[in-house]
Coordinates of N, CA and C and ligand atoms in Angstrom, one line a residue:
M3 N -50.5 29.3 -28.7 CA -50.3 30.8 -28.4 C -49.6 31.6 -29.6
T4 N -50.6 32.2 -30.0 CA -50.3 33.1 -31.2 C -50.4 34.5 -30.9
T5 N -49.6 35.5 -31.6 CA -49.7 36.9 -31.5 C -50.0 37.4 -32.9
T6 N -51.0 38.3 -32.9 CA -51.2 39.1 -34.1 C -50.4 40.1 -34.5
H7 N -49.4 39.8 -35.2 CA -48.4 40.7 -35.6 C -48.8 41.7 -36.7
S8 N -48.7 42.9 -36.4 CA -49.1 43.9 -37.6 C -48.2 43.9 -38.7
S9 N -48.8 44.1 -40.0 CA -47.9 44.0 -41.2 C -48.0 45.5 -41.5
S10 N -47.0 46.3 -41.2 CA -46.7 47.7 -41.4 C -45.9 47.7 -42.8
S11 N -46.3 48.5 -43.8 CA -45.5 48.6 -45.0 C -44.4 49.5 -44.8
P12 N -43.4 49.7 -45.5 CA -42.3 50.8 -45.4 C -42.8 52.2 -45.2
Q13 N -44.1 52.4 -45.9 CA -44.8 53.4 -45.8 C -45.1 54.0 -44.5
D14 N -45.7 52.7 -43.6 CA -46.1 53.1 -42.3 C -45.0 53.4 -41.2
F15 N -43.8 52.8 -41.8 CA -42.7 53.0 -41.0 C -42.2 54.5 -41.1
R16 N -42.5 55.1 -42.4 CA -42.0 56.3 -42.7 C -42.8 57.2 -41.8
A17 N -44.2 57.1 -41.8 CA -45.1 57.8 -41.0 C -44.8 57.7 -39.5
L18 N -44.2 56.5 -39.2 CA -44.1 56.3 -37.7 C -42.8 57.0 -37.2
L19 N -41.8 57.1 -38.1 CA -40.7 57.8 -37.9 C -40.9 59.3 -37.7
H20 N -41.8 59.8 -38.7 CA -42.1 61.5 -38.7 C -43.1 61.8 -37.4
Q21 N -43.8 60.8 -37.1 CA -44.7 60.9 -35.8 C -43.8 61.3 -34.8
H22 N -42.8 60.5 -34.6 CA -41.7 60.8 -33.6 C -40.6 61.8 -33.8
K23 N -40.8 62.7 -34.9 CA -40.0 63.7 -35.1 C -38.5 63.1 -35.5
L24 N -38.6 62.0 -36.3 CA -37.3 61.2 -36.7 C -37.2 61.3 -38.2
R25 N -36.1 61.6 -38.8 CA -35.9 61.6 -40.2 C -36.1 60.2 -40.7
A26 N -36.8 59.7 -41.9 CA -36.9 58.6 -42.4 C -35.8 58.1 -43.3
T27 N -34.6 58.0 -42.7 CA -33.5 57.5 -43.4 C -33.4 56.2 -43.8
P28 N -32.8 55.9 -44.8 CA -32.7 54.3 -45.3 C -32.5 53.5 -44.4
A29 N -31.4 54.0 -43.6 CA -30.9 52.9 -42.6 C -32.2 52.6 -41.6
R30 N -32.7 53.7 -41.2 CA -33.7 53.6 -40.2 C -34.8 52.8 -40.6
L31 N -35.2 53.1 -41.8 CA -36.3 52.3 -42.4 C -36.0 50.8 -42.6
R32 N -34.8 50.6 -42.9 CA -34.3 49.2 -43.1 C -34.3 48.4 -41.9
V33 N -33.8 49.2 -40.7 CA -33.9 48.4 -39.4 C -35.2 48.2 -38.9
L34 N -36.3 49.0 -39.2 CA -37.5 48.6 -38.7 C -38.0 47.6 -39.6
S35 N -37.9 47.4 -40.9 CA -38.4 46.4 -41.7 C -37.8 45.2 -41.3
M36 N -36.5 45.1 -41.0 CA -35.6 44.1 -40.6 C -36.3 43.3 -39.1
L37 N -36.6 44.4 -38.3 CA -37.2 44.1 -36.9 C -38.6 43.2 -37.3
Q38 N -39.3 43.8 -38.1 CA -40.6 43.4 -38.4 C -40.6 41.9 -39.2
K39 N -39.6 41.6 -40.0 CA -39.3 40.5 -40.7 C -38.8 39.5 -39.8
H40 N -38.1 39.8 -39.1 CA -37.2 38.8 -38.0 C -38.4 38.2 -37.0
N41 N -39.5 39.2 -36.8 CA -40.7 38.9 -35.8 C -40.3 38.1 -34.6
K42 N -39.2 38.3 -34.1 CA -38.9 37.8 -32.5 C -37.9 39.0 -32.2
P43 N -37.5 38.9 -30.9 CA -36.5 39.8 -30.4 C -35.2 39.5 -31.0
I44 N -34.4 40.4 -31.5 CA -33.1 40.3 -32.1 C -32.1 41.1 -31.4
S45 N -30.7 40.7 -31.3 CA -29.6 41.5 -30.7 C -29.1 42.4 -31.8
I46 N -28.2 43.3 -31.3 CA -27.6 44.3 -32.2 C -26.8 43.5 -33.1
Q47 N -25.9 42.3 -32.5 CA -25.1 41.7 -33.3 C -25.8 41.0 -34.6
D48 N -26.8 40.3 -34.2 CA -27.6 39.5 -35.2 C -28.0 40.4 -36.2
L49 N -28.7 41.6 -35.8 CA -29.2 42.6 -36.6 C -28.0 43.0 -37.8
H50 N -27.1 43.4 -37.0 CA -25.8 44.0 -37.8 C -25.2 42.7 -38.9
E51 N -25.5 41.4 -38.5 CA -24.9 40.4 -39.3 C -26.0 40.5 -40.6
Q52 N -27.2 40.6 -40.3 CA -28.1 40.6 -41.3 C -28.3 41.8 -42.2
M53 N -27.5 42.9 -41.8 CA -27.7 44.3 -42.5 C -26.2 44.6 -43.4
R54 N -25.6 43.4 -43.6 CA -24.0 43.7 -44.0 C -24.2 44.5 -45.2
S55 N -25.3 44.5 -46.1 CA -25.2 45.1 -47.4 C -25.3 46.5 -47.2
L56 N -25.9 47.1 -46.0 CA -26.1 48.5 -45.7 C -24.9 48.8 -44.9
A57 N -24.2 49.7 -45.2 CA -22.7 49.9 -44.5 C -23.1 50.8 -43.2
V58 N -23.8 50.0 -42.2 CA -24.0 50.8 -40.9 C -23.3 49.8 -39.8
D59 N -22.5 50.7 -39.0 CA -21.8 49.9 -38.0 C -22.7 49.5 -36.6
Q60 N -21.9 48.8 -35.9 CA -22.8 48.1 -34.8 C -22.9 49.4 -33.9
A61 N -22.3 50.5 -33.6 CA -22.2 51.6 -32.8 C -23.3 52.3 -33.3
T62 N -23.6 52.5 -34.6 CA -24.7 53.4 -35.2 C -25.8 52.6 -34.7
L63 N -25.9 51.3 -35.1 CA -27.1 50.6 -34.8 C -27.4 50.6 -33.2
Y64 N -26.4 50.6 -32.4 CA -26.7 50.7 -30.9 C -27.6 52.1 -30.7
R65 N -26.9 53.1 -31.3 CA -27.5 54.4 -31.0 C -29.0 54.5 -31.4
M66 N -29.1 53.9 -32.7 CA -30.5 54.1 -33.4 C -31.6 53.3 -32.6
L67 N -31.1 52.2 -32.0 CA -32.2 51.3 -31.1 C -32.4 52.0 -30.0
G68 N -31.3 52.7 -29.4 CA -31.5 53.5 -28.1 C -32.5 54.5 -28.3
V69 N -32.6 55.2 -29.6 CA -33.5 56.2 -29.8 C -34.8 55.7 -30.0
F70 N -34.8 54.5 -30.7 CA -36.1 54.1 -30.9 C -36.7 53.4 -29.6
T71 N -36.0 52.9 -28.7 CA -36.5 52.5 -27.4 C -37.0 53.6 -26.7
Q72 N -36.3 54.7 -26.5 CA -36.7 56.0 -25.8 C -37.9 56.4 -26.3
K73 N -38.3 56.4 -27.8 CA -39.4 56.9 -28.3 C -40.7 56.0 -28.3
G74 N -40.2 54.9 -27.9 CA -41.3 53.8 -27.6 C -41.5 53.1 -29.1
I75 N -40.7 53.0 -29.9 CA -41.1 52.3 -31.2 C -40.5 51.0 -30.9
V76 N -39.4 50.8 -30.5 CA -39.1 49.5 -30.2 C -39.0 49.1 -28.6
R77 N -39.0 47.8 -28.5 CA -39.0 47.5 -26.9 C -37.8 46.8 -26.8
Q78 N -37.0 47.0 -25.7 CA -35.6 46.4 -25.1 C -36.3 45.0 -24.4
I79 N -35.8 44.1 -24.8 CA -36.0 42.8 -24.0 C -34.8 42.1 -23.5
D80 N -34.8 41.8 -22.1 CA -33.5 40.9 -21.6 C -33.9 39.6 -21.4
L81 N -33.2 38.9 -22.4 CA -33.5 37.3 -22.5 C -32.5 36.5 -21.7
R82 N -31.6 37.4 -21.0 CA -30.5 36.8 -20.3 C -29.4 36.0 -21.0
H83 N -29.4 36.7 -22.3 CA -28.1 36.1 -23.0 C -26.9 37.2 -22.9
G84 N -27.0 38.0 -22.2 CA -25.8 38.9 -21.7 C -25.9 40.1 -22.7
H85 N -26.8 40.4 -23.3 CA -27.0 41.4 -24.3 C -28.5 41.7 -24.6
A86 N -28.7 43.1 -24.8 CA -30.1 43.2 -25.1 C -30.7 42.8 -26.5
H87 N -32.0 42.6 -26.6 CA -32.7 42.1 -27.6 C -33.6 43.1 -27.9
Y88 N -34.1 43.4 -29.1 CA -35.0 44.4 -29.7 C -36.3 43.8 -30.4
E89 N -37.4 44.3 -30.1 CA -38.4 44.0 -31.1 C -39.3 45.4 -31.1
L90 N -40.1 45.3 -32.4 CA -41.0 46.5 -32.5 C -42.1 46.5 -31.6
A91 N -42.4 47.7 -31.2 CA -43.4 47.8 -29.8 C -44.7 47.7 -30.5
G92 N -44.8 47.9 -31.8 CA -46.2 48.2 -32.3 C -46.9 46.8 -32.4
E93 N -46.2 45.6 -32.1 CA -47.0 44.4 -32.4 C -47.7 44.0 -30.9
G94 N -48.0 44.9 -30.0 CA -48.7 44.7 -28.9 C -48.3 44.2 -27.7
H95 N -48.7 44.5 -26.6 CA -48.0 44.0 -25.2 C -48.1 42.3 -25.3
H96 N -47.0 41.9 -25.1 CA -46.9 40.2 -24.8 C -45.5 40.1 -24.2
H97 N -45.5 38.8 -23.6 CA -44.3 38.4 -23.1 C -43.6 37.2 -23.8
H98 N -42.7 36.6 -23.4 CA -41.8 35.7 -24.0 C -41.4 34.5 -23.3
I99 N -41.5 33.0 -24.0 CA -40.8 32.2 -23.2 C -39.5 31.8 -23.8
I100 N -38.4 31.6 -23.1 CA -36.9 31.5 -23.8 C -36.5 30.0 -23.3
C101 N -36.3 29.4 -24.5 CA -35.6 27.9 -23.9 C -34.0 28.3 -23.3
E102 N -33.8 27.8 -22.2 CA -32.5 27.9 -21.5 C -31.5 27.0 -22.2
V103 N -31.9 26.2 -23.2 CA -30.9 25.3 -23.8 C -30.6 26.0 -25.1
C104 N -31.6 26.0 -26.0 CA -31.1 26.7 -27.3 C -31.4 28.1 -27.6
G105 N -32.0 28.7 -26.5 CA -32.4 30.2 -26.8 C -33.7 30.3 -27.8
R106 N -34.4 29.3 -27.8 CA -35.6 29.5 -28.8 C -36.6 30.4 -28.1
I107 N -37.2 31.3 -29.0 CA -38.2 32.4 -28.2 C -39.5 32.2 -28.8
E108 N -40.6 32.0 -28.0 CA -41.9 32.1 -28.5 C -42.6 33.1 -27.7
D109 N -43.5 33.9 -28.5 CA -44.4 34.8 -27.9 C -45.2 34.2 -27.1
V110 N -45.7 34.9 -26.0 CA -46.8 34.6 -25.1 C -47.9 35.8 -25.3
S111 N -48.9 35.6 -25.9 CA -50.0 36.5 -26.3 C -50.9 36.7 -24.9
G112 N -51.4 37.8 -24.7 CA -52.3 38.2 -23.7 C -51.3 38.4 -22.3
C113 N -52.1 38.8 -21.6 CA -51.3 39.2 -20.2 C -52.5 39.4 -19.3
D114 N -52.2 38.7 -18.0 CA -53.2 38.7 -16.8 C -52.5 39.3 -15.7
F115 N -51.7 40.1 -16.0 CA -50.8 40.6 -14.6 C -51.4 41.9 -14.0
E116 N -52.5 42.3 -14.5 CA -53.1 43.4 -14.0 C -53.5 43.4 -12.4
P117 N -54.1 42.5 -12.1 CA -54.4 42.1 -10.8 C -52.9 42.1 -10.0
F118 N -52.0 41.5 -10.4 CA -50.8 41.6 -9.7 C -50.2 43.0 -9.5
V119 N -50.4 43.7 -10.6 CA -50.0 45.2 -10.6 C -50.8 46.1 -9.7
Q120 N -51.9 45.8 -9.4 CA -52.6 46.4 -8.6 C -52.4 46.1 -7.1
E121 N -52.1 44.9 -7.1 CA -51.7 44.1 -5.7 C -50.3 44.8 -5.2
A122 N -49.4 44.9 -6.3 CA -48.2 45.5 -5.9 C -48.0 46.8 -5.4
L123 N -49.1 47.7 -6.2 CA -49.2 49.3 -5.9 C -49.8 49.3 -4.4
R124 N -50.7 48.3 -4.1 CA -51.6 48.5 -2.8 C -50.3 48.3 -1.6
H125 N -49.5 47.5 -1.8 CA -48.5 47.1 -0.8 C -47.1 48.2 -0.9
S126 N -47.2 48.9 -1.8 CA -46.0 49.9 -2.2 C -46.0 50.8 -1.1
T127 N -45.0 51.4 -0.5 CA -45.1 52.5 0.2 C -44.5 53.8 -0.7
H128 N -43.8 53.6 -1.7 CA -43.3 54.7 -2.4 C -43.8 54.9 -3.8
F129 N -44.8 54.0 -4.0 CA -45.1 54.1 -5.5 C -46.8 54.4 -5.8
S130 N -47.1 55.2 -6.4 CA -48.6 55.4 -6.6 C -49.0 55.1 -8.1
R131 N -48.1 54.7 -9.0 CA -48.3 54.3 -10.5 C -47.4 53.2 -10.8
I132 N -47.6 52.2 -11.6 CA -46.8 51.5 -12.3 C -47.2 51.6 -13.7
D133 N -46.3 52.1 -14.7 CA -46.3 52.4 -16.0 C -46.2 51.3 -17.0
Q134 N -45.4 50.4 -16.6 CA -45.1 49.2 -17.6 C -44.3 48.1 -16.9
H135 N -44.3 46.9 -17.3 CA -43.7 45.8 -16.8 C -43.1 44.9 -17.9
S136 N -42.0 44.2 -17.5 CA -41.6 43.3 -18.5 C -41.3 41.9 -17.6
I137 N -41.9 41.0 -18.2 CA -41.9 39.5 -17.4 C -41.6 38.6 -18.5
E138 N -40.4 37.9 -18.4 CA -40.1 36.7 -19.4 C -40.0 35.6 -18.8
F139 N -40.5 34.4 -19.3 CA -40.5 33.1 -18.8 C -39.2 32.2 -19.4
F140 N -38.7 31.7 -18.4 CA -37.7 30.6 -19.1 C -37.9 29.1 -18.7
G141 N -37.5 28.3 -19.8 CA -37.8 26.8 -19.6 C -37.2 26.2 -20.7
V142 N -37.6 24.7 -20.9 CA -36.9 24.0 -22.0 C -37.9 23.7 -23.1
C143 N -37.6 24.0 -24.2 CA -38.5 23.7 -25.5 C -38.6 22.2 -25.6
V144 N -39.7 21.7 -26.5 CA -40.2 20.4 -26.6 C -38.7 19.7 -27.3
P145 N -38.1 20.2 -28.4 CA -37.2 19.3 -28.9 C -35.9 19.3 -28.0
C146 N -35.5 20.3 -27.3 CA -34.5 20.1 -26.2 C -34.7 19.2 -25.1
Q147 N -36.2 19.1 -24.8 CA -36.6 18.2 -23.6 C -36.4 16.9 -24.4
K148 N -36.6 16.6 -25.4 CA -36.7 15.2 -26.0 C -35.1 15.0 -26.1
A149 N -34.3 15.8 -26.6 CA -33.0 15.4 -26.7 C -32.3 15.2 -25.3
R150 N -32.8 16.0 -24.4 CA -32.1 15.7 -22.9 C -32.8 14.1 -22.5
K151 N -33.9 13.9 -22.8 CA -34.3 12.4 -22.6 C -33.7 11.5 -23.0
R152 N -33.4 11.6 -24.4 CA -32.5 10.7 -25.2 C -31.1 10.6 -24.6
N153 N -30.4 11.6 -24.1 CA -29.1 11.7 -23.7 C -29.2 10.9 -22.3
Q154 N -30.3 11.1 -21.4 CA -30.2 10.4 -20.3 C -30.4 8.9 -20.5
A155 N -31.3 8.7 -21.5 CA -31.5 7.2 -21.8 C -30.1 6.6 -22.2
S156 N -29.5 7.2 -23.1 CA -28.2 6.5 -23.5 C -27.1 6.6 -22.6
S157 N -27.2 7.5 -21.7 CA -25.9 7.6 -20.6 C -26.2 6.3 -19.5
S158 N -27.5 6.1 -19.2 CA -27.8 4.9 -18.4 C -27.8 3.6 -18.7
Q159 N -27.5 3.5 -20.2 CA -27.5 2.1 -20.6 C -26.1 1.3 -20.2
Ligands
ZN214 ZN1 -34.6 24.6 -27.0
ZN215 ZN1 -42.2 39.0 -28.9
ZN216 ZN1 -47.7 42.0 -19.6

């Protein structure tokens, strides 16, 4: 399962911000390139952790990502970690599998939910359109599954 992630240069982010009538401040450019570099959904805390050199507090990051989400520049994802995660929206529509043990995240490329969406609309009494959906998968990754088996084996001896 691979996703083709676009490789936007800082110049592209400048254009992206202007396109959404946002000033291309160093902090905004830095956040966008951090999101691109990280390449998977990241929380505000982790983003803040990685941006220590840039004197931006968490409240500012929170506001910034709120604006980015509103504009459709980033996508907010609920990984059930108790706080929101964010990733660049420009990387194409995809879903995620999240390990319930260690939190590992893998992108799932492609999406076959269109028939389901049409079916949902057909049965809906109050909706005539669905604009977006967010579906995440939760499971156990291979290393955690192996560790689990090892633990089970050693505890049954
Ligand atoms: Zn895991
Ligand atoms: Zn993703
Ligand atoms: Zn989808």
